[in-house]
Coordinates of C-alpha atoms in Angstrom, one line a residue:
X1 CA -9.8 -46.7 -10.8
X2 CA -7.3 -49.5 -9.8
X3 CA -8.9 -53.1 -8.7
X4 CA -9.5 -53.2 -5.4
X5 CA -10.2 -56.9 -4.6
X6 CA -9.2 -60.0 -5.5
X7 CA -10.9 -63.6 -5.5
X8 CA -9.2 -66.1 -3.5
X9 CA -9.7 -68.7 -6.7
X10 CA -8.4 -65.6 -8.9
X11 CA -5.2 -65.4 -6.4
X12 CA -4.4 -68.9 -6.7
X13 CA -4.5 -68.9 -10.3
X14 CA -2.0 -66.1 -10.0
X15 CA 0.0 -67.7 -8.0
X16 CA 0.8 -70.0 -10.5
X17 CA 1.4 -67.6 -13.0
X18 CA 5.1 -66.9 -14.5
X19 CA 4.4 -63.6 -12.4
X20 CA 2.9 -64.3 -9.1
X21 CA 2.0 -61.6 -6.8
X22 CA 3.7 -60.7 -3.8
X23 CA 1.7 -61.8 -0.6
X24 CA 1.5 -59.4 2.6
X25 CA 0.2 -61.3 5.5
X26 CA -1.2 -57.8 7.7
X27 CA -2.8 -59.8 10.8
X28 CA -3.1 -57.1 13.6
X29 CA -5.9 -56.0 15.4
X30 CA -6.4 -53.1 17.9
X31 CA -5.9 -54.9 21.4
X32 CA -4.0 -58.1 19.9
X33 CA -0.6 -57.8 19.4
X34 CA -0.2 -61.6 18.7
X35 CA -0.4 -60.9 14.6
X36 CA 3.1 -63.4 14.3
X37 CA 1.8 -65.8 16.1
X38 CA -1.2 -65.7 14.3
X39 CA 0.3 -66.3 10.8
X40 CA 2.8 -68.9 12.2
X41 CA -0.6 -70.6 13.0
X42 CA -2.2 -70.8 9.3
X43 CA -1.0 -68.4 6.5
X44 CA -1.3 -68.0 2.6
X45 CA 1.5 -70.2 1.2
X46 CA 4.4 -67.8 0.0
X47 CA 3.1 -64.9 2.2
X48 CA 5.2 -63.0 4.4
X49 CA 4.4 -61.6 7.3
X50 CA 3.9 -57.5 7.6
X51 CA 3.9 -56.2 11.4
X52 CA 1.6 -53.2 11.1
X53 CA 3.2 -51.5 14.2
X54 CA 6.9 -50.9 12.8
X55 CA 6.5 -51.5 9.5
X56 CA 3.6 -49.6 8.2
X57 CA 3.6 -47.2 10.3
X58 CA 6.4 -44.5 12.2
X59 CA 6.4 -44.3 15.7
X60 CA 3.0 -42.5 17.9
X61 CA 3.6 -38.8 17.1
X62 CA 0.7 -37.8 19.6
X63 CA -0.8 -34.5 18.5
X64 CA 1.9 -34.0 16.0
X65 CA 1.1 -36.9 13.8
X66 CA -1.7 -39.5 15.7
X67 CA -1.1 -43.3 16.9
X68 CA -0.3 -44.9 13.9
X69 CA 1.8 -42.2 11.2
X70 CA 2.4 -43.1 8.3
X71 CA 5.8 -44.3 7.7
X72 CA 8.9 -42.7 6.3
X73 CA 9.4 -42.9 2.5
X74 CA 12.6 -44.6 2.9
X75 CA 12.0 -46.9 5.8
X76 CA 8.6 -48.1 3.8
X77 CA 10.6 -48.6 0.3
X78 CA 13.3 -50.7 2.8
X79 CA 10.1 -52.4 4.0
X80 CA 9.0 -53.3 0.5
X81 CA 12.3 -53.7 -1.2
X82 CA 12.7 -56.2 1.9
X83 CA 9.1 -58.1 0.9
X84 CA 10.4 -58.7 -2.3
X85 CA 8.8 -55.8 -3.9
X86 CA 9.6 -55.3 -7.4
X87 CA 8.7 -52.2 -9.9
X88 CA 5.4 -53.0 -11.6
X89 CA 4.5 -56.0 -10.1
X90 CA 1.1 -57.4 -8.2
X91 CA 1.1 -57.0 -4.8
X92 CA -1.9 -59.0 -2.6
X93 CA -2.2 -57.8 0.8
X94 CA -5.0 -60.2 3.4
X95 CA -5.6 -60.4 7.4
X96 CA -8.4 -62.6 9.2
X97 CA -10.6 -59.8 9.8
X98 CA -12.3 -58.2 7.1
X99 CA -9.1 -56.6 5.8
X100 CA -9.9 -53.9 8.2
X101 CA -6.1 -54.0 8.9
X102 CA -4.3 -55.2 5.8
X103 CA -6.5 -52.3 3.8
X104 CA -4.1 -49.7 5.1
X105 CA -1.0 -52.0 3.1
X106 CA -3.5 -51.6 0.6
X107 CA -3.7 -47.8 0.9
X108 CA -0.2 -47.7 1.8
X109 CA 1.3 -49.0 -1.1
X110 CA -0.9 -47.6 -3.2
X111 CA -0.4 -44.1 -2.0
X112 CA 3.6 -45.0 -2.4
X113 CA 3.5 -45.5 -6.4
X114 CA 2.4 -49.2 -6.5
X115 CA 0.2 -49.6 -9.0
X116 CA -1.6 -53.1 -8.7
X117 CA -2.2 -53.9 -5.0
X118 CA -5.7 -55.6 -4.0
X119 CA -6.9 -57.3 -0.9
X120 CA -8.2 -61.0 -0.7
X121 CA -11.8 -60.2 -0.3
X122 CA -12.7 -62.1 2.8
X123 CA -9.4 -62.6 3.7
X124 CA -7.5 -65.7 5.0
X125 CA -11.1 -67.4 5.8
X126 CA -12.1 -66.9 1.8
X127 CA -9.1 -69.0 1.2
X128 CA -10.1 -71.6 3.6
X129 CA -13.8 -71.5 2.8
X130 CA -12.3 -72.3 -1.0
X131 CA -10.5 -75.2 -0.1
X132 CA -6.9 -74.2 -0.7
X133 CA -4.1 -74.9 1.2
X134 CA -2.3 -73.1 4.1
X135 CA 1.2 -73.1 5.4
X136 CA 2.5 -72.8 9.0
X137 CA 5.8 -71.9 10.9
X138 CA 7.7 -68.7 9.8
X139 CA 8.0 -68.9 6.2
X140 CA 10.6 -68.4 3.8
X141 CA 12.7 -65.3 3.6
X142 CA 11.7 -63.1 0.7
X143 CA 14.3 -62.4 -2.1
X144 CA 15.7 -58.8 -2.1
X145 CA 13.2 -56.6 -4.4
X146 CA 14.0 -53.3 -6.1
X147 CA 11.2 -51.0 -6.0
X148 CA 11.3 -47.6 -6.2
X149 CA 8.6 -45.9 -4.1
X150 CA 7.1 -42.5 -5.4
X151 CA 4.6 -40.8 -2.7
X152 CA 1.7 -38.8 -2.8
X153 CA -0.4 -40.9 -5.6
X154 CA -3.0 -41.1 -3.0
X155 CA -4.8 -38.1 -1.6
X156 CA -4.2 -36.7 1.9
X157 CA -5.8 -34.6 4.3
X158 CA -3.6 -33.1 6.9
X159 CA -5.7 -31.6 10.4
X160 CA -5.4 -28.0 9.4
X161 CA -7.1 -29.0 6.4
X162 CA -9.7 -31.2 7.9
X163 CA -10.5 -28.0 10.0
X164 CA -11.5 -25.8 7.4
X165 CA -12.6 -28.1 5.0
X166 CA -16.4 -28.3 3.0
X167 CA -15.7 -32.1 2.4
X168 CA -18.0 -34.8 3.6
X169 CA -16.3 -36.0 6.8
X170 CA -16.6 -39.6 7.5
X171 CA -15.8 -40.9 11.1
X172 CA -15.8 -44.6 10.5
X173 CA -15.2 -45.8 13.8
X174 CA -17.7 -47.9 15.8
X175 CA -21.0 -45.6 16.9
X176 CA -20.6 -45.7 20.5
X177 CA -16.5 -44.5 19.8
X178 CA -18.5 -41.6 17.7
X179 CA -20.7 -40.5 20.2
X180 CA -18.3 -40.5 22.9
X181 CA -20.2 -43.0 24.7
X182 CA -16.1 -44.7 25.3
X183 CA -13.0 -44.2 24.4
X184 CA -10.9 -46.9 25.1
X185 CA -7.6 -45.8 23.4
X186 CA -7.8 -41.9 23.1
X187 CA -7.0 -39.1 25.2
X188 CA -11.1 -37.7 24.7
X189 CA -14.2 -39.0 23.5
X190 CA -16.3 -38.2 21.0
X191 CA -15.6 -36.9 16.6
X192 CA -14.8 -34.2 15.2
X193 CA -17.1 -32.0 14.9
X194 CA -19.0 -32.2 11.5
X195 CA -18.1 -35.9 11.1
X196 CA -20.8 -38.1 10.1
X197 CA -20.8 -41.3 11.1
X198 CA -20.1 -44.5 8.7
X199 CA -18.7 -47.2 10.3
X200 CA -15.9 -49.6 9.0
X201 CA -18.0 -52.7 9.8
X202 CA -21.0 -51.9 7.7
X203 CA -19.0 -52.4 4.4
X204 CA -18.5 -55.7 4.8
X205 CA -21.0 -58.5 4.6
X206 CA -22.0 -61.3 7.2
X207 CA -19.1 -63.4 6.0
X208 CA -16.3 -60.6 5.9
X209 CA -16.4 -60.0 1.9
X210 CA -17.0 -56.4 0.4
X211 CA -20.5 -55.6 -0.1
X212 CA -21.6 -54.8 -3.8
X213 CA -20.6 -51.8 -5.3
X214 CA -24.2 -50.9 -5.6
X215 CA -25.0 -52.0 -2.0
X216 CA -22.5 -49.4 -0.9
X217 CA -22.7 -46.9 -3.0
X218 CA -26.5 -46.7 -1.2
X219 CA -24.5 -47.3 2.3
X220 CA -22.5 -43.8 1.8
X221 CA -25.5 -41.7 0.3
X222 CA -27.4 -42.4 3.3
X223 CA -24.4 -40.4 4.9
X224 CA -24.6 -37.3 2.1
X225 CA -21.7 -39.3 -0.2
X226 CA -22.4 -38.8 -3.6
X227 CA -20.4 -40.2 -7.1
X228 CA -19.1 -36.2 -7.3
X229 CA -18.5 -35.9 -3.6
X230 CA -15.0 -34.1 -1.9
X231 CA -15.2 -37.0 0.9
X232 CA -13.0 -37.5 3.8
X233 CA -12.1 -40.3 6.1
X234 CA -11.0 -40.5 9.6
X235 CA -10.8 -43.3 12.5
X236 CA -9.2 -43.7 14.9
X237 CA -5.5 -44.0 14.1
X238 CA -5.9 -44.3 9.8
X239 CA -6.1 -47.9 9.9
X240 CA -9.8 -48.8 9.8
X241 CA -9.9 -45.7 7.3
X242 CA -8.0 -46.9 4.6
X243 CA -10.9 -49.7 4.3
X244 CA -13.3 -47.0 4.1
X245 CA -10.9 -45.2 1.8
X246 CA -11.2 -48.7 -0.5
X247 CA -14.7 -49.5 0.1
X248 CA -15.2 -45.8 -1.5
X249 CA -13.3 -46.6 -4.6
X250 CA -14.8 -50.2 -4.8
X251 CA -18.6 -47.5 -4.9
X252 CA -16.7 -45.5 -7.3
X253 CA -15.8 -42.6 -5.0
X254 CA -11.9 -41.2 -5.0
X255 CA -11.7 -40.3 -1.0
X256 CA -9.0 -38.8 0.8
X257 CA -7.6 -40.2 4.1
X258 CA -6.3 -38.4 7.6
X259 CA -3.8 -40.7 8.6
X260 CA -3.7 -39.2 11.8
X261 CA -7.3 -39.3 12.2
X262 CA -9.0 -39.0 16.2
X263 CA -5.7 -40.0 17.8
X264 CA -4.3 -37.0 16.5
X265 CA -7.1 -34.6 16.8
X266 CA -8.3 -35.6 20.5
X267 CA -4.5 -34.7 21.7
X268 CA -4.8 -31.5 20.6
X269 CA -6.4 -30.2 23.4
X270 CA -7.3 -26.7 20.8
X271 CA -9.6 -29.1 18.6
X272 CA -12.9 -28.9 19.3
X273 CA -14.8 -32.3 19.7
X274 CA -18.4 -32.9 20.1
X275 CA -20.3 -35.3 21.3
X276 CA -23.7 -36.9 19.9
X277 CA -26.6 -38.9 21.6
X278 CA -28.4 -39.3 17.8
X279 CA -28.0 -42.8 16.3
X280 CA -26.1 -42.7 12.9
X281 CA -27.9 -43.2 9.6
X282 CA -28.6 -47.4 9.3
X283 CA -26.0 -48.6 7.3

């Protein structure tokens, strides 16, 4: 398996290497659609800014395709070719929040062809907490790149096959989303049923950095993953999933992701959901 992470003292070395990587700056959160204003605040210097909305994903497709769909092929190569994506080069992808959003760049571009894409563990606060510098404003406008994007190196799950599938089925959204407890974004509450729950947030330490490999390879067995498992992950709209997607790699699991995950499923009024009083396995 590809790295995963990145070291914010690696990543400055390599940024002043005769191939630097190309930064992504993926600041978005569900709820806070200030992500520019964000990065014009404090960003990596070099690092263009990725809007997660538009960019990474196509327009909300409802039950045909969930909140956040992944992109078209040739809309996202644009995207990249536009970022200054080249064939076979680095690519570093970081938010200020865990990586919970710039993990589905991550996913994203890996499932595209890129080879080499790793998130900043810890994200723009590693960078700070190392001492390096930041830049504000816009930034500069990247040169043209020339990658050539081939799909599908990533495993999928559509929702027919997340219905009749034996796979471990990891709803990594926050326990009370889970239980049905709220819904804040969705048209119902509650998981699909099967799903056991594995939230996003438990992979990640006090201080925002990926826990051990071995710390969460004992997270997911708690939740019947295994080395040898068929796993796959859902959340809300495929964003936080694509960190649980990673955090399974990083414990030595190949997962597959539903990119259009409960927001998808729940508007399907044919889908069966269930709801759950039962606290989820510690994590």
């Amino acid at each position: 398996m590809a790295d995963v992470l990145v070291t914010a003292t690696d990543l400055a070395e390599l940024m002043l290497s005769p191939t630097p990587p190309v930064i992504l700056d993926v600041r978005w959160q569900l709820g806070d659609d200030d992500g520019r204003q964000h990065y014009r605040d404090g960003h990596l210097p070099g690092a263009i800014y990725v809007d997660l909305d538009s960019e990474l994903a196509a327009p909300p497709a409802g039950a045909a395709g969930g909140r956040h769909p992944l992109p078209a092929v040739d809309d996202l190569q644009a995207a990249a070719r536009r970022w200054g994506i080249d064939d076979d080069v680095t690519v570093v992808v970081y938010d200020d929040y865990g990586n919970l959003a710039a993990a589905r760049a991550w996913w994203l571009l890996r499932w595209a062809g890129i080879t080499d894409v790793r998130m900043l563990d810890g994200g723009l606060g590693a960078w700070r907490a190392a001492g390096l510098r930041t830049a504000q404003g816009d930034g500069g406008i990247a040169r043209a790149g020339s990658v050539t994007l081939r799909p599908g190196q990533l495993p999928v799950a559509d929702i027919d096959e997340v219905a009749d599938s034996t796979a471990v089925l990891l709803d990594v959204r926050a326990a009370e989303r889970y239980r049905g407890e709220v819904e804040p974004v969705d048209p119902r509450a509650g998981h699909i049923p099967g799903a056991r729950n594995a939230p996003t947030t438990a992979n990640l330490d006090a201080d925002g950095y990926f826990r051990p490999a071995g710390e969460l390879r004992k997270l997911f067995s708690e939740v019947g993953v295994d080395e040898g498992s068929d796993v796959i992950a859902y959340c809300g709209s495929g964003i936080n999933a694509a960190h649980a997607v990673a955090a399974l790699e990083i414990a030595g699991v190949r997962a597959r992701l539903f990119p259009g995950s409960f927001s998808q499923w729940s508007s399907d009024p044919d889908r069966p959901v269930e709801t759950s009083t039962e606290t989820p396995p510690a994590g």
